[in-house]
Each structure stands twice: as C-alpha cells, then as structure tokens.
mmCIF file of C-alpha atoms and ligand atoms in Angstrom:
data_model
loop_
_atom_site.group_PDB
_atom_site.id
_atom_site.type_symbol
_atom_site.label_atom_id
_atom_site.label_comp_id
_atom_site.label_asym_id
_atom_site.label_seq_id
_atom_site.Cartn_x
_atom_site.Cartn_y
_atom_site.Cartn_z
ATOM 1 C CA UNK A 1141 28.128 25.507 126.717
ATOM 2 C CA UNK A 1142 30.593 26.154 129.885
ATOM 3 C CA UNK A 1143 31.945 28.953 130.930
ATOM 4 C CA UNK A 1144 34.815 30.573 129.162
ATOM 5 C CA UNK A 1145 35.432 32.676 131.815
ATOM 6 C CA UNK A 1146 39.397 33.214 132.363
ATOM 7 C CA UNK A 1147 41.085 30.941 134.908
ATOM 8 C CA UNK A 1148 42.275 33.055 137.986
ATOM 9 C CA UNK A 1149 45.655 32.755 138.715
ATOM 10 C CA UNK A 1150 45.338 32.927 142.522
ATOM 11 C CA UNK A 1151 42.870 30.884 142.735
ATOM 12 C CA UNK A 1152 44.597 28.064 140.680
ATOM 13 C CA UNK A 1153 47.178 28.427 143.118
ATOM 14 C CA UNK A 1154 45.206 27.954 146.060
ATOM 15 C CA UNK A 1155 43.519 25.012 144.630
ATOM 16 C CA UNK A 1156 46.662 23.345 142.909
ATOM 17 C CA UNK A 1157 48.336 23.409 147.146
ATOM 18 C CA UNK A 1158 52.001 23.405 148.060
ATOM 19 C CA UNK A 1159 52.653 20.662 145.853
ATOM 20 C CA UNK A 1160 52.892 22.747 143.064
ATOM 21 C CA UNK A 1161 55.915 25.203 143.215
ATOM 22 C CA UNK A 1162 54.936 27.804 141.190
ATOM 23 C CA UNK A 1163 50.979 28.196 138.907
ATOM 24 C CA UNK A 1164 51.156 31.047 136.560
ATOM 25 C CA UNK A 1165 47.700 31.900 134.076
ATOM 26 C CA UNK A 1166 48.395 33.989 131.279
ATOM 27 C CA UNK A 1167 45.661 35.461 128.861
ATOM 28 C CA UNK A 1168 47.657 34.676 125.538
ATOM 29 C CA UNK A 1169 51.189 33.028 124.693
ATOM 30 C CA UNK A 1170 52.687 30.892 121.910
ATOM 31 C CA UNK A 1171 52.968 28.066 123.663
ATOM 32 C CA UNK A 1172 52.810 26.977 127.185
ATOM 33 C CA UNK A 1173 55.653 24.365 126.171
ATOM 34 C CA UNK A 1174 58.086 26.131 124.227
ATOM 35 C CA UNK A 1175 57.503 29.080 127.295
ATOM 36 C CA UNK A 1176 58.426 26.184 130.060
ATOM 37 C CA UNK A 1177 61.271 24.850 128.130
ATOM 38 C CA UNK A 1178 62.811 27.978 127.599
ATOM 39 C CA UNK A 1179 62.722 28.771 131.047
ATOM 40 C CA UNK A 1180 65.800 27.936 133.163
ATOM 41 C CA UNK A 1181 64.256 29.607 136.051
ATOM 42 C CA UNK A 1182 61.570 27.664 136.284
ATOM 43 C CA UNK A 1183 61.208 25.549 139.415
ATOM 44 C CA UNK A 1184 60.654 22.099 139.754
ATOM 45 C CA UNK A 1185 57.275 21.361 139.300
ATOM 46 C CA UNK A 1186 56.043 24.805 137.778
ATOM 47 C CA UNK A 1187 52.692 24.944 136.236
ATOM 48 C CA UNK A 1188 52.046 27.509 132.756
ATOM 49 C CA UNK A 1189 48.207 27.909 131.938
ATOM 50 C CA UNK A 1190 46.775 29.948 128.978
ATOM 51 C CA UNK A 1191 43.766 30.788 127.923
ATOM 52 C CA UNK A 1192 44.978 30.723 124.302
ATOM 53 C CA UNK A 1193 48.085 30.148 122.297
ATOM 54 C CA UNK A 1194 48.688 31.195 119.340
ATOM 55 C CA UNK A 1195 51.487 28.379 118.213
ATOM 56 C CA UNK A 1196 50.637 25.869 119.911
ATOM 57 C CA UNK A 1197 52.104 22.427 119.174
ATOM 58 C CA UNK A 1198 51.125 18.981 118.924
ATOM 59 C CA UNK A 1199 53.436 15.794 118.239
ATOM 60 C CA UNK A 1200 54.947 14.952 114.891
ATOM 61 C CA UNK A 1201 55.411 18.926 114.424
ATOM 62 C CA UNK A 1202 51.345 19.503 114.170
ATOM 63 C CA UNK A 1203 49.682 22.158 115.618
ATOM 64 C CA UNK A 1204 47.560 22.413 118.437
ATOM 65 C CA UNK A 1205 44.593 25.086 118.175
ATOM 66 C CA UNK A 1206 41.882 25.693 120.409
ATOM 67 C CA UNK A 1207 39.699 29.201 121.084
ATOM 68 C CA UNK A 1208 40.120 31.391 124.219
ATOM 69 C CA UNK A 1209 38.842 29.773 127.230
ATOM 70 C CA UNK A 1210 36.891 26.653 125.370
ATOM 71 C CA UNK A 1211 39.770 24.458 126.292
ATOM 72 C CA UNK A 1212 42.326 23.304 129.387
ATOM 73 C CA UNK A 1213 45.677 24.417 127.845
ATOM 74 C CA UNK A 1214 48.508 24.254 130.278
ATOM 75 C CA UNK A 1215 52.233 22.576 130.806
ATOM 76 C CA UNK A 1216 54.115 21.322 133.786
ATOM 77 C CA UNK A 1217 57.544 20.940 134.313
ATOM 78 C CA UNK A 1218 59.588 18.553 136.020
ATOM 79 C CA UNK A 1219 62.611 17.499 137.178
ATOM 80 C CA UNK A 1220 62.983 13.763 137.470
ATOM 81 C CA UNK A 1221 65.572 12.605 139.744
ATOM 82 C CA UNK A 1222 64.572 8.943 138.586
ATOM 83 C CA UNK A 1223 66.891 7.285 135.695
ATOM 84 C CA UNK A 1224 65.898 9.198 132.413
ATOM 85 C CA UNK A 1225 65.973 5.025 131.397
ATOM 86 C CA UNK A 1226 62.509 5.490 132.930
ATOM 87 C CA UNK A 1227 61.416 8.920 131.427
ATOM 88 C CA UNK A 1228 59.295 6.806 128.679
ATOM 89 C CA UNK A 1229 56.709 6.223 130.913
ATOM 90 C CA UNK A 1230 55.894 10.253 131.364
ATOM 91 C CA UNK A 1231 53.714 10.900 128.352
ATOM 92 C CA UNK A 1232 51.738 7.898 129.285
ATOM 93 C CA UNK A 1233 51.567 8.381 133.238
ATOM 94 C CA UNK A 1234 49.674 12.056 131.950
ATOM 95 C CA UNK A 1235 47.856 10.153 129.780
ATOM 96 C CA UNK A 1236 46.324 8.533 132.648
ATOM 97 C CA UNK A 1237 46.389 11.433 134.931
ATOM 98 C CA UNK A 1238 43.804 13.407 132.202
ATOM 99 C CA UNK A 1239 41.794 10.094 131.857
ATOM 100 C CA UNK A 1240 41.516 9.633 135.470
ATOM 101 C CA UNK A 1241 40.855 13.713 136.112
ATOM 102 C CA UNK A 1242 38.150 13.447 133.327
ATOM 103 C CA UNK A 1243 36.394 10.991 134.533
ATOM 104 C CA UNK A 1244 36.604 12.001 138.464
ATOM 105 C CA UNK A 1245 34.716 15.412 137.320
ATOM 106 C CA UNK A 1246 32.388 14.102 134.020
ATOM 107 C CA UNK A 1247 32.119 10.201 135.422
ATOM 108 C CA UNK A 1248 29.166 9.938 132.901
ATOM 109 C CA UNK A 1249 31.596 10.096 129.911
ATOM 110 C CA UNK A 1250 33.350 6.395 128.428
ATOM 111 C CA UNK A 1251 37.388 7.321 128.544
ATOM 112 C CA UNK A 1252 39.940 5.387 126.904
ATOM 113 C CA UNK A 1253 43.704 5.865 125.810
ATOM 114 C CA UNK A 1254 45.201 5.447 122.655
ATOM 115 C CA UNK A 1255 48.658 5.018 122.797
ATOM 116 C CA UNK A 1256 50.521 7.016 123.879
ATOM 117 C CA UNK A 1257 48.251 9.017 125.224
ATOM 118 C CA UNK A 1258 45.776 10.600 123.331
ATOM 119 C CA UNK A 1259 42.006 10.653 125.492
ATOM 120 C CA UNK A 1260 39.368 9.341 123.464
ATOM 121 C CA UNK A 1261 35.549 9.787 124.662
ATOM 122 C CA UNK A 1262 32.718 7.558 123.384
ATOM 123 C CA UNK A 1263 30.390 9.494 121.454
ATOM 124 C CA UNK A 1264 27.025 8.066 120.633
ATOM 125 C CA UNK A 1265 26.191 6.243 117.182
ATOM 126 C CA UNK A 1266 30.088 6.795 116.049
ATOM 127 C CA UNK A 1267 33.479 5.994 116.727
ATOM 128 C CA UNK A 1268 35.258 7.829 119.776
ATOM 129 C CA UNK A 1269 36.313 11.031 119.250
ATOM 130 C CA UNK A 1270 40.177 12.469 120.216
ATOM 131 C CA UNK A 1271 39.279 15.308 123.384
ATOM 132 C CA UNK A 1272 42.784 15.626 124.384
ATOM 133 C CA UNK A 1273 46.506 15.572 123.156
ATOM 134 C CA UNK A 1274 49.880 15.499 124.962
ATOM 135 C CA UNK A 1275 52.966 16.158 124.079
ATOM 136 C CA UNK A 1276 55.982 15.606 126.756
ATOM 137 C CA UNK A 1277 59.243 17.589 125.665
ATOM 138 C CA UNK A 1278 63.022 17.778 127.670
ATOM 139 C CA UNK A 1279 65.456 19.742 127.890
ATOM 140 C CA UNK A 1280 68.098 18.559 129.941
ATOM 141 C CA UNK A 1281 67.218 17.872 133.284
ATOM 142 C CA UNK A 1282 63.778 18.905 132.672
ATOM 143 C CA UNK A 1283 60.860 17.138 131.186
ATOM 144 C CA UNK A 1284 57.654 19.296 129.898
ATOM 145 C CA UNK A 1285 54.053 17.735 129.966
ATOM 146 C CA UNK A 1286 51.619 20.022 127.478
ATOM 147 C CA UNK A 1287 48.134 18.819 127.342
ATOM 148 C CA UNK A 1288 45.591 20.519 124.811
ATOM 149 C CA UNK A 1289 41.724 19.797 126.280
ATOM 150 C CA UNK A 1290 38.677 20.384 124.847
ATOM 151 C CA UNK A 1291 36.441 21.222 127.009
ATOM 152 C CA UNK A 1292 33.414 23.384 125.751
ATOM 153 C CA UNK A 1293 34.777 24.005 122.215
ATOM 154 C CA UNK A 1294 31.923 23.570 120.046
ATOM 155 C CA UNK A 1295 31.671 21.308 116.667
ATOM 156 C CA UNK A 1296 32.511 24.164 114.362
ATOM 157 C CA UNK A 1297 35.565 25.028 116.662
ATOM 158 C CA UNK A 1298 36.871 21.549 116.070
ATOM 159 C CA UNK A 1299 40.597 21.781 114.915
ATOM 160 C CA UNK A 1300 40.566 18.457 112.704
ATOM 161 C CA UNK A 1301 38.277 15.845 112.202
ATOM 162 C CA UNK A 1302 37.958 13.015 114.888
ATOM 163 C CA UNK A 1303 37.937 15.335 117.302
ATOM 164 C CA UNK A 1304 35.586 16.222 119.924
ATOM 165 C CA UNK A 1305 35.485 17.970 123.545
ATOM 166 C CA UNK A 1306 33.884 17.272 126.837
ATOM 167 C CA UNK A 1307 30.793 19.433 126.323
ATOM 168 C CA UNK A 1308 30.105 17.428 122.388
ATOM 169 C CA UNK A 1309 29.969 14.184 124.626
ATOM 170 C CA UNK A 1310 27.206 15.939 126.744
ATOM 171 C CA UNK A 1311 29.313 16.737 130.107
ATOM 172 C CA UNK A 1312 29.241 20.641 131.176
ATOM 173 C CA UNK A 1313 32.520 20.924 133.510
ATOM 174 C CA UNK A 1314 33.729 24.149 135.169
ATOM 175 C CA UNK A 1315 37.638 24.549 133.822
ATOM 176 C CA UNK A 1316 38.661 25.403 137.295
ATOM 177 C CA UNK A 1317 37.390 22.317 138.481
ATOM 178 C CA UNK A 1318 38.648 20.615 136.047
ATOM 179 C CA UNK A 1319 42.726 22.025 136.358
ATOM 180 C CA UNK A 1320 42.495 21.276 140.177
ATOM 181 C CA UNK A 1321 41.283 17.246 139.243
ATOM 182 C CA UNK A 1322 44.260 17.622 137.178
ATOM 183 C CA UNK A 1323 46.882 18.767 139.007
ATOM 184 C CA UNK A 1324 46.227 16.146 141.699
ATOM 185 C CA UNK A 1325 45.734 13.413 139.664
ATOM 186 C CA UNK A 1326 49.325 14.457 137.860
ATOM 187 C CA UNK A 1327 50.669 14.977 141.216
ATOM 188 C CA UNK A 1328 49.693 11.760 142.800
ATOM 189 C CA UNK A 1329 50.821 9.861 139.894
ATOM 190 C CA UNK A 1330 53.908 11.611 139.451
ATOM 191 C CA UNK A 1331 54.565 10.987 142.922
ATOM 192 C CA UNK A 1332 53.852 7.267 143.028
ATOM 193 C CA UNK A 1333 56.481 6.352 139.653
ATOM 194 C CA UNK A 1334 58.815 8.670 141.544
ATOM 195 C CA UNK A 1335 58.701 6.857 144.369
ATOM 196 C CA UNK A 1336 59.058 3.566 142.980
ATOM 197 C CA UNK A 1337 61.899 5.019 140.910
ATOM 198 C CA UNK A 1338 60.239 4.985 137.422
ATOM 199 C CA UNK A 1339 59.150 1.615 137.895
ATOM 200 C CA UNK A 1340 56.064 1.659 136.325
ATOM 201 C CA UNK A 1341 54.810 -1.851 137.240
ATOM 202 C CA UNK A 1342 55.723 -1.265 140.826
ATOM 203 C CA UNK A 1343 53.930 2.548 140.869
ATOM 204 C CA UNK A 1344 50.593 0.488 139.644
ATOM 205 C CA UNK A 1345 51.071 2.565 136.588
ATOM 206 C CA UNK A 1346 51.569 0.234 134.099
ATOM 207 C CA UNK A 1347 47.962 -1.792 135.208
ATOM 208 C CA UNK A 1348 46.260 1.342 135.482
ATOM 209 C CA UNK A 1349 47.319 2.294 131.974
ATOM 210 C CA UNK A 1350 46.817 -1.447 130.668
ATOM 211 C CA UNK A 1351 43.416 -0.798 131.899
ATOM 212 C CA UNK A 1352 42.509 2.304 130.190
ATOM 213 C CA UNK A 1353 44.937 1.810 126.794
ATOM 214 C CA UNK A 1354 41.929 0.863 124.329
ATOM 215 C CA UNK A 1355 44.638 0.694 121.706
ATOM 216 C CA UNK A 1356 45.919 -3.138 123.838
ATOM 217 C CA UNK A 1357 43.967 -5.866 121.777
ATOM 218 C CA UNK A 1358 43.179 -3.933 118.890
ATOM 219 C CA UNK A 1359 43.985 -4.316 115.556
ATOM 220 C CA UNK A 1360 46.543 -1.656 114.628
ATOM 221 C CA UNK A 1361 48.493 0.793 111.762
ATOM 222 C CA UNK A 1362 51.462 2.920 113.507
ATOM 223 C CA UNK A 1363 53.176 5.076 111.209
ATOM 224 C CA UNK A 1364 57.076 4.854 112.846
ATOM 225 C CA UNK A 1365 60.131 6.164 111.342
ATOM 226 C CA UNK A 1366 58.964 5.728 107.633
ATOM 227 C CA UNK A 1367 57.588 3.089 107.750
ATOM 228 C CA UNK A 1368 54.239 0.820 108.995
ATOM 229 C CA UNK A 1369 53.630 -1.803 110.597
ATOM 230 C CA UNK A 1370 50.213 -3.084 110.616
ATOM 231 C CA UNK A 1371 49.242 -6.198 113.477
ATOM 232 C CA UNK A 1372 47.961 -6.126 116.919
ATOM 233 C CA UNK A 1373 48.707 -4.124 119.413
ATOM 234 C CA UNK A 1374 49.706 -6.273 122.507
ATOM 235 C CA UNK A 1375 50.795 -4.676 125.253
ATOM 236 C CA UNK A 1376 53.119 -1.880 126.657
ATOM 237 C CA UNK A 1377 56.764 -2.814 127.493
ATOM 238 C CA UNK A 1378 58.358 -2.141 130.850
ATOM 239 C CA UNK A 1379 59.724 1.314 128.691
ATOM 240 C CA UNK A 1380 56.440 2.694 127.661
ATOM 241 C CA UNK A 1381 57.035 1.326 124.129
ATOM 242 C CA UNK A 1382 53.877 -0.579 122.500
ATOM 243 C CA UNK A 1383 54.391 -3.908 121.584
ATOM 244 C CA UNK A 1384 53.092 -4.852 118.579
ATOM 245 C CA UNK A 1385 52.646 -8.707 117.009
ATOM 246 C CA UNK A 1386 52.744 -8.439 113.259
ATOM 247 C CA UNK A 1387 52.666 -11.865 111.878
ATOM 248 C CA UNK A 1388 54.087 -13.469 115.304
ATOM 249 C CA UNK A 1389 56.755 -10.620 115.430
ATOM 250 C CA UNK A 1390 56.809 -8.817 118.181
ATOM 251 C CA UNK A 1391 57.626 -5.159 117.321
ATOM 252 C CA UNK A 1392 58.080 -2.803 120.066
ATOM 253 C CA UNK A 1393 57.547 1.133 119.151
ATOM 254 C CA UNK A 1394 58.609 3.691 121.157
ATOM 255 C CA UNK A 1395 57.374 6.519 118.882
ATOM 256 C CA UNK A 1396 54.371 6.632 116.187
ATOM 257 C CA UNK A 1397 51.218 7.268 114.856
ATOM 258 C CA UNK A 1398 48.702 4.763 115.999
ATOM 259 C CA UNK A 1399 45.777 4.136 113.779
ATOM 260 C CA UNK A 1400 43.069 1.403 115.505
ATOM 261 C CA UNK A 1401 42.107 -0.682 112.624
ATOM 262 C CA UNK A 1402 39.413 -2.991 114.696
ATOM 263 C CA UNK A 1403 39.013 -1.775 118.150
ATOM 264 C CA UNK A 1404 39.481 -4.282 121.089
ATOM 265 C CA UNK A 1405 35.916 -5.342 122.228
ATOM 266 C CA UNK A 1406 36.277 -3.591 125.828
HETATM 267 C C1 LIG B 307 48.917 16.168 120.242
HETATM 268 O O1 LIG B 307 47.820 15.616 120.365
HETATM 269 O O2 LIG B 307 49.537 16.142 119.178
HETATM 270 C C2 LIG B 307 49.500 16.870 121.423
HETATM 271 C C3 LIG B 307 48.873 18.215 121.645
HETATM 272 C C4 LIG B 307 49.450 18.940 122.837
HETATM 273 C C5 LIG B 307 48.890 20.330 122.985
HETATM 274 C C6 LIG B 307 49.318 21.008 124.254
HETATM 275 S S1 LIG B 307 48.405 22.477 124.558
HETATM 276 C C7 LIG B 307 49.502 22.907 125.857
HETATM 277 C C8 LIG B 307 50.895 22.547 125.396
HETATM 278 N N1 LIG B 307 51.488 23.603 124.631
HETATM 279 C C9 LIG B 307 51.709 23.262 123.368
HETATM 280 O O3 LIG B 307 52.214 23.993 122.490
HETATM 281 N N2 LIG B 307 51.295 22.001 123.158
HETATM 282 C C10 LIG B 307 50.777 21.413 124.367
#
C-alpha cells in the first residue's frame, strides 16, 4: 500500500510553480468545493487539497468518501475569461487532465473516460472499475474543478461498488507525485482551450478526449432529466454534450448518468 503520509503544503507549492496562484493543504474540511466556492477571495487559479473531508460531494447530490491520505482530494478554481458558451467543455478537459496525469505516473495501468468524466482503470478478469470522480461547480465568474482519487484505498475502503483505486489495479504511486502530474497536466490543458478561446476542437481537446472517452461507440443507458434514453453513444458535440443515436435520433445530453450497456471494442 502507498504512503498515507500528509501532503506538505510547501512543498506542493514548490512543485505546482508560479502557475498556480495560491496551493493550500489542509488536514480535514467538508469539502474542498463548497470551501473554494465560498471563497470570494480566492485567486484565480487557487488550488484546496485535503487529506480528508468529511462532506464531500459527488454529482447528482451523492457523496464522495474516501479515508485520510488513501486518496488525491483537491479543487481548483478558475476564472475563465473565455465565453461561459464554452464552459461545457471544463468537466471533460479535467477528465482528461486526471487520465493523462494517471497514466504519465502509473503508465502500466489501461485508462479510459466515461462520459463526462469519470476515470475508469482496467482491472483484470472484470469490468473496469470507477478510480476517480469530478464534479465542476460555478459561481459566477468562477468555475470549481473537485476531483475525488483513489489512490491506495484498499478494497474494504471502497465507497460503492464498481469502484476501485490505483493501488487495486497494481500501481504504487507517491500522492505528491501524483498532485504535481496533475497540476501540470490541468494547467497545460487549461491553458491550451484558453488560448483557443474554449474551442475545444482547435485546443486538440476534443481528439484527445475522443480518444480516451470509452463511453464513444458503446452501447449506452443515460439517466437525464427523468427520463432514459437507451442507444449508442456517438460522439461529443462541439459543447461537451454526448451525442447519442437512439433509433437514428440523434440525442445530445448535456447532463446524465451514463450506464455502458456493451462497451466499444477499443
Ligand atoms: C463524482 O464522481 O460524483 C464526483 C466526485 C467528486 C469528488 C471530489 S473530492 C474533491 C472535491 N470536493 C468535493 O466535495 N467533491 C470533489
């Protein structure tokens, strides 16, 4: 199992560089989001880690649990200057940014996405387990990304079924490590759909997703608004949404809860 040593706040700093405004580690809180969105002090690009929260949330008004130090539990805040027409794309630009910061430090584990943004890892002889969660809040000109990751939480720490963590699909990662990956990978993504003024196609964001989005060419259930829609997930729209073809309708969602009924063969 890895170390559950606490995360050092000055050395989190140091690591995440002057691109970060302001890294703060706390031993306990509710929850990193709720603290971030709450704070109208916070700076542009502020980062809250803890090493446990004691209400944390996950989307559709679940929670999000995880023991002291077994996971990465931390939220950034932003403030977009691009169209908030082109705020969709967020959850699933971190989405990417944990995918691509997972695999940079544990490249022997099999990542995927399901939309939005949930990481899945292969896990041998089974389906793939759920290792992290996301869930991007605003408030006003701000936009908080809180992402729950399992990283040496053990079987019978598990919050819910389905789920696993980094050290279950046999990688041993230091969390330090792991939050700097992070924070860069978030940055430079960030950065790049910034720059290209929430374009996602032009940032290369919307082919890097495409490329890691397992849920694309499977068979799907997404629970939306009260109702479901069962088909095949096609692609993402140029607004994050997923497009899905139920009997030759094209139905795009912009919020739900997928289910992958048949996986795409990837
Ligand atoms: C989900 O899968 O439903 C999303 C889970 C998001 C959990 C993270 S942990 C850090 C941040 N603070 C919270 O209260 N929630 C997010």
């Amino acid at each position: 199992m890895g170390s559950r040593d606490p995360l050092d706040q000055a050395d989190l700093t140091r690591r995440a560089g002057e691109r970060w405004a302001r890294v703060q580690v706390v031993a306990e809180t509710g929850s990193t989001n709720a603290d971030l969105l709450h704070d109208e002090t916070a700076p542009d690009r502020s980062v809250l880690v803890a090493e446990v929260q004691t209400a944390g949330r996950g989307r559709f008004d679940r929670t999000w649990t995880s023991p002291s130090g077994a996971g990465l539990t931390l939220s950034v805040l932003v403030r977009p200057t691009v169209l908030m027409s082109g705020w969709g794309w967020l959850p699933l630009l971190a989405g990417v940014a944990v995918a691509e910061a997972v695999s940079e430090v544990a490249p022997q584990l099999e990542v995927a996405l399901k939309w939005p943004n949930d990481l899945l890892l292969a896990r041998a002889g089974g389906l793939p387990g759920k290792a992290a969660g996301i869930l991007v809040q605003s408030a006003e000109d701000a936009v908080v990304i809180g992402i729950g990751l399992n990283v040496s939480t053990s079987a019978d720490e598990l919050a819910v079924p389905g789920a696993t963590s980094l050290a279950l699909c046999g990688a041993e990662v230091d969390r330090a490590d792991l939050a700097e990956v992070l924070l860069r990978r978030l940055d430079a993504r960030y950065a790049q759909w910034a720059d290209c003024n929430g374009d996602a196609e032009a940032a290369g964001l919307a082919m890097a997703y495409r490329e890691l989005c397992a849920t694309i060419g499977s068979d799907v259930s997404v629970a939306t608004g009260g109702t479901e829609l069962v088909g095949s997930a096609v692609d993402v729209d140029p607004a994050g949404r997923l497009v899905v073809d139920v009997e030759g309708e094209l139905h795009a969602v912009a919020a739900g809860d997928v289910h992958h009924i048949r996986a795409a063969g990837r």
